[in-house]
PDB file of C-alpha atoms in Angstrom:
ATOM      1  CA  MET A   8    -148.144-218.863 -20.639  1.00 30.00           C
ATOM      2  CA  ILE A   9    -150.156-221.036 -18.174  1.00 34.00           C
ATOM      3  CA  ILE A  10    -153.104-223.284 -19.122  1.00 34.00           C
ATOM      4  CA  MET A  11    -154.938-224.264 -16.387  1.00 40.00           C
ATOM      5  CA  ALA A  12    -156.545-227.744 -16.266  1.00 41.00           C
ATOM      6  CA  LYS A  13    -159.943-227.984 -16.233  1.00 40.00           C
ATOM      7  CA  SER A  14    -160.241-229.030 -12.817  1.00 38.00           C
ATOM      8  CA  GLU A  15    -158.541-225.809 -11.743  1.00 42.00           C
ATOM      9  CA  ILE A  16    -161.594-224.039 -13.431  1.00 43.00           C
ATOM     10  CA  ILE A  17    -164.457-223.339 -10.844  1.00 48.00           C
ATOM     11  CA  PRO A  18    -167.875-223.992 -11.932  1.00 56.00           C
ATOM     12  CA  THR A  19    -169.554-220.902 -13.378  1.00 61.00           C
ATOM     13  CA  SER A  20    -172.810-221.044 -11.338  1.00 63.00           C
ATOM     14  CA  PHE A  21    -169.920-221.077  -8.383  1.00 70.00           C
ATOM     15  CA  ARG A  22    -168.739-217.690  -9.391  1.00 85.00           C
ATOM     16  CA  ILE A  23    -172.111-216.013 -10.137  1.00 91.00           C
ATOM     17  CA  LYS A  24    -173.117-216.666  -6.638  1.00 91.00           C
ATOM     18  CA  ASP A  25    -169.681-215.273  -5.286  1.00 90.00           C
ATOM     19  CA  ILE A  26    -169.647-212.292  -7.242  1.00 93.00           C
ATOM     20  CA  LEU A  27    -173.964-211.780  -6.526  1.00 95.00           C
ATOM     21  CA  ASP A  28    -172.436-212.318  -2.609  1.00 93.00           C
ATOM     22  CA  GLU A  29    -169.113-209.800  -3.323  1.00 91.00           C
ATOM     23  CA  ARG A  30    -171.484-207.061  -4.546  1.00 93.00           C
ATOM     24  CA  HIS A  31    -174.724-207.738  -2.072  1.00 95.00           C
ATOM     25  CA  ILE A  32    -176.619-208.229  -5.331  1.00 96.00           C
ATOM     26  CA  THR A  33    -179.733-210.683  -5.138  1.00 96.00           C
ATOM     27  CA  GLN A  34    -180.723-213.322  -7.952  1.00 96.00           C
ATOM     28  CA  ALA A  35    -184.236-210.986  -7.690  1.00 97.00           C
ATOM     29  CA  GLN A  36    -182.148-208.041  -8.436  1.00 97.00           C
ATOM     30  CA  LEU A  37    -179.911-209.803 -10.675  1.00 97.00           C
ATOM     31  CA  ALA A  38    -183.168-211.212 -12.747  1.00 97.00           C
ATOM     32  CA  GLU A  39    -184.400-207.418 -12.892  1.00 97.00           C
ATOM     33  CA  ASN A  40    -181.042-206.157 -14.492  1.00 96.00           C
ATOM     34  CA  MET A  41    -181.012-208.793 -16.919  1.00 96.00           C
ATOM     35  CA  GLY A  42    -184.738-208.548 -17.696  1.00 96.00           C
ATOM     36  CA  VAL A  43    -185.742-212.417 -16.949  1.00 97.00           C
ATOM     37  CA  THR A  44    -187.458-213.741 -14.092  1.00 97.00           C
ATOM     38  CA  ALA A  45    -186.021-215.059 -10.803  1.00 96.00           C
ATOM     39  CA  SER A  46    -186.774-218.450 -11.903  1.00 96.00           C
ATOM     40  CA  ALA A  47    -184.527-218.175 -14.612  1.00 96.00           C
ATOM     41  CA  VAL A  48    -181.840-217.259 -12.642  1.00 96.00           C
ATOM     42  CA  LYS A  49    -182.205-219.696 -10.626  1.00 94.00           C
ATOM     43  CA  GLN A  50    -182.147-222.155 -13.524  1.00 93.00           C
ATOM     44  CA  TYR A  51    -178.717-220.339 -14.375  1.00 92.00           C
ATOM     45  CA  LEU A  52    -177.182-220.959 -11.396  1.00 91.00           C
ATOM     46  CA  ASN A  53    -177.822-224.267 -11.180  1.00 89.00           C
ATOM     47  CA  ALA A  54    -177.156-225.039 -14.560  1.00 85.00           C
ATOM     48  CA  ASP A  55    -174.090-227.464 -15.557  1.00 81.00           C
ATOM     49  CA  SER A  56    -173.562-225.173 -18.367  1.00 80.00           C
ATOM     50  CA  LEU A  57    -174.836-222.056 -20.401  1.00 83.00           C
ATOM     51  CA  SER A  58    -174.539-220.309 -23.657  1.00 83.00           C
ATOM     52  CA  THR A  59    -171.492-217.910 -24.017  1.00 83.00           C
ATOM     53  CA  SER A  60    -174.592-214.906 -24.974  1.00 86.00           C
ATOM     54  CA  THR A  61    -176.425-215.921 -21.458  1.00 89.00           C
ATOM     55  CA  LEU A  62    -172.969-215.860 -19.732  1.00 88.00           C
ATOM     56  CA  GLN A  63    -172.340-212.298 -21.105  1.00 90.00           C
ATOM     57  CA  LYS A  64    -175.776-211.081 -20.244  1.00 93.00           C
ATOM     58  CA  ILE A  65    -175.038-212.500 -16.530  1.00 94.00           C
ATOM     59  CA  ALA A  66    -171.659-210.212 -16.882  1.00 93.00           C
ATOM     60  CA  ASN A  67    -172.900-207.157 -18.428  1.00 95.00           C
ATOM     61  CA  SER A  68    -175.980-207.548 -15.370  1.00 96.00           C
ATOM     62  CA  LEU A  69    -173.058-207.543 -13.120  1.00 95.00           C
ATOM     63  CA  GLY A  70    -170.485-205.519 -14.501  1.00 93.00           C
ATOM     64  CA  VAL A  71    -167.883-207.660 -14.802  1.00 91.00           C
ATOM     65  CA  ALA A  72    -165.811-209.157 -17.519  1.00 87.00           C
ATOM     66  CA  LEU A  73    -167.343-212.558 -18.892  1.00 86.00           C
ATOM     67  CA  TRP A  74    -164.016-214.235 -17.922  1.00 83.00           C
ATOM     68  CA  GLN A  75    -164.589-213.048 -14.121  1.00 86.00           C
ATOM     69  CA  LEU A  76    -167.202-215.647 -14.278  1.00 87.00           C
ATOM     70  CA  LEU A  77    -165.044-218.536 -14.908  1.00 81.00           C
ATOM     71  CA  VAL A  78    -162.282-217.556 -12.591  1.00 78.00           C
ATOM     72  CA  SER A  79    -161.034-215.293  -9.854  1.00 78.00           C
ATOM     73  CA  PRO A  80    -159.161-212.696 -11.087  1.00 75.00           C
ATOM     74  CA  ARG A  81    -157.642-212.867  -7.448  1.00 74.00           C
ATOM     75  CA  GLU A  82    -156.519-216.743  -8.500  1.00 72.00           C
ATOM     76  CA  ILE A  83    -154.876-215.127 -11.613  1.00 69.00           C
ATOM     77  CA  ILE A  84    -153.389-212.298  -9.510  1.00 68.00           C
ATOM     78  CA  GLU A  85    -151.447-214.637  -7.223  1.00 69.00           C
ATOM     79  CA  GLU A  86    -150.224-216.708  -9.678  1.00 65.00           C
ATOM     80  CA  ALA A  87    -148.821-213.867 -11.879  1.00 62.00           C
ATOM     81  CA  LYS A  88    -147.643-211.888  -9.096  1.00 62.00           C
ATOM     82  CA  ASP A  89    -144.414-213.454  -7.910  1.00 60.00           C
ATOM     83  CA  SER A  90    -142.796-213.784 -11.318  1.00 58.00           C
ATOM     84  CA  LEU A  91    -143.437-210.712 -12.862  1.00 56.00           C
ATOM     85  CA  SER A  92    -141.210-207.336 -12.946  1.00 55.00           C
ATOM     86  CA  GLN A  93    -143.509-204.503 -13.167  1.00 52.00           C
ATOM     87  CA  ASP A  94    -143.015-203.896 -17.203  1.00 54.00           C
ATOM     88  CA  ASP A  95    -144.034-207.765 -17.549  1.00 59.00           C
ATOM     89  CA  PHE A  96    -147.350-208.870 -19.054  1.00 61.00           C
ATOM     90  CA  ARG A  97    -148.838-212.075 -18.372  1.00 64.00           C
ATOM     91  CA  SER A  98    -151.309-214.032 -19.983  1.00 70.00           C
ATOM     92  CA  THR A  99    -153.289-216.786 -18.609  1.00 70.00           C
ATOM     93  CA  ILE A 100    -155.379-219.206 -20.753  1.00 75.00           C
ATOM     94  CA  ILE A 101    -158.790-220.425 -19.193  1.00 73.00           C
ATOM     95  CA  VAL A 102    -160.963-222.823 -20.876  1.00 73.00           C
ATOM     96  CA  CYS A 103    -164.812-222.202 -21.465  1.00 72.00           C
ATOM     97  CA  PRO A 104    -166.556-224.862 -19.585  1.00 67.00           C
ATOM     98  CA  HIS A 105    -169.318-224.372 -22.276  1.00 65.00           C
ATOM     99  CA  CYS A 106    -167.764-224.288 -25.778  1.00 72.00           C
ATOM    100  CA  LYS A 107    -164.525-225.821 -24.447  1.00 75.00           C
ATOM    101  CA  LYS A 108    -163.144-222.881 -26.331  1.00 78.00           C
ATOM    102  CA  GLU A 109    -159.686-221.287 -25.045  1.00 80.00           C
ATOM    103  CA  ILE A 110    -160.007-217.360 -23.016  1.00 78.00           C
ATOM    104  CA  GLU A 111    -156.809-215.332 -22.905  1.00 78.00           C
ATOM    105  CA  VAL A 112    -156.442-213.442 -20.036  1.00 75.00           C
ATOM    106  CA  ARG A 113    -153.867-210.579 -20.027  1.00 71.00           C
ATOM    107  CA  LEU A 114    -152.551-208.458 -17.167  1.00 64.00           C
ATOM    108  CA  GLN A 115    -150.239-205.997 -16.655  1.00 60.00           C
ATOM    109  CA  ALA A 116    -147.962-206.589 -13.361  1.00 53.00           C
ATOM    110  CA  SER A 117    -148.183-202.797 -12.333  1.00 55.00           C
ATOM    111  CA  GLU A 118    -152.234-203.704 -12.577  1.00 50.00           C
ATOM    112  CA  LEU A 119    -151.219-206.563  -9.646  1.00 47.00           C
ATOM    113  CA  THR A 120    -150.084-204.206  -6.999  1.00 49.00           C
TER     114      THR A 120
END
């Protein structure tokens, strides 16, 4: 099991912007999907922290798991890939920057290839 240090966690707003770019979704479209104003989304993106419920609404609107707002799946895959056989599982713990609770992300090696 790997515990990621706080310095390795990407700021939430950075990952949200990353996901918006990857999926070609504008802030205005995210706002519409969430049922909030574009101004509210801009505030979310610039906030130091967000409530778990707000993060979950954003994740649902983007069609991703909440943990993907905190860390890139690519980072987890790269870290786990080298040390697993196809039948192994790998758990990675990330720390929520808002509530400081640990979140376990569990991947099976066959999903990484």
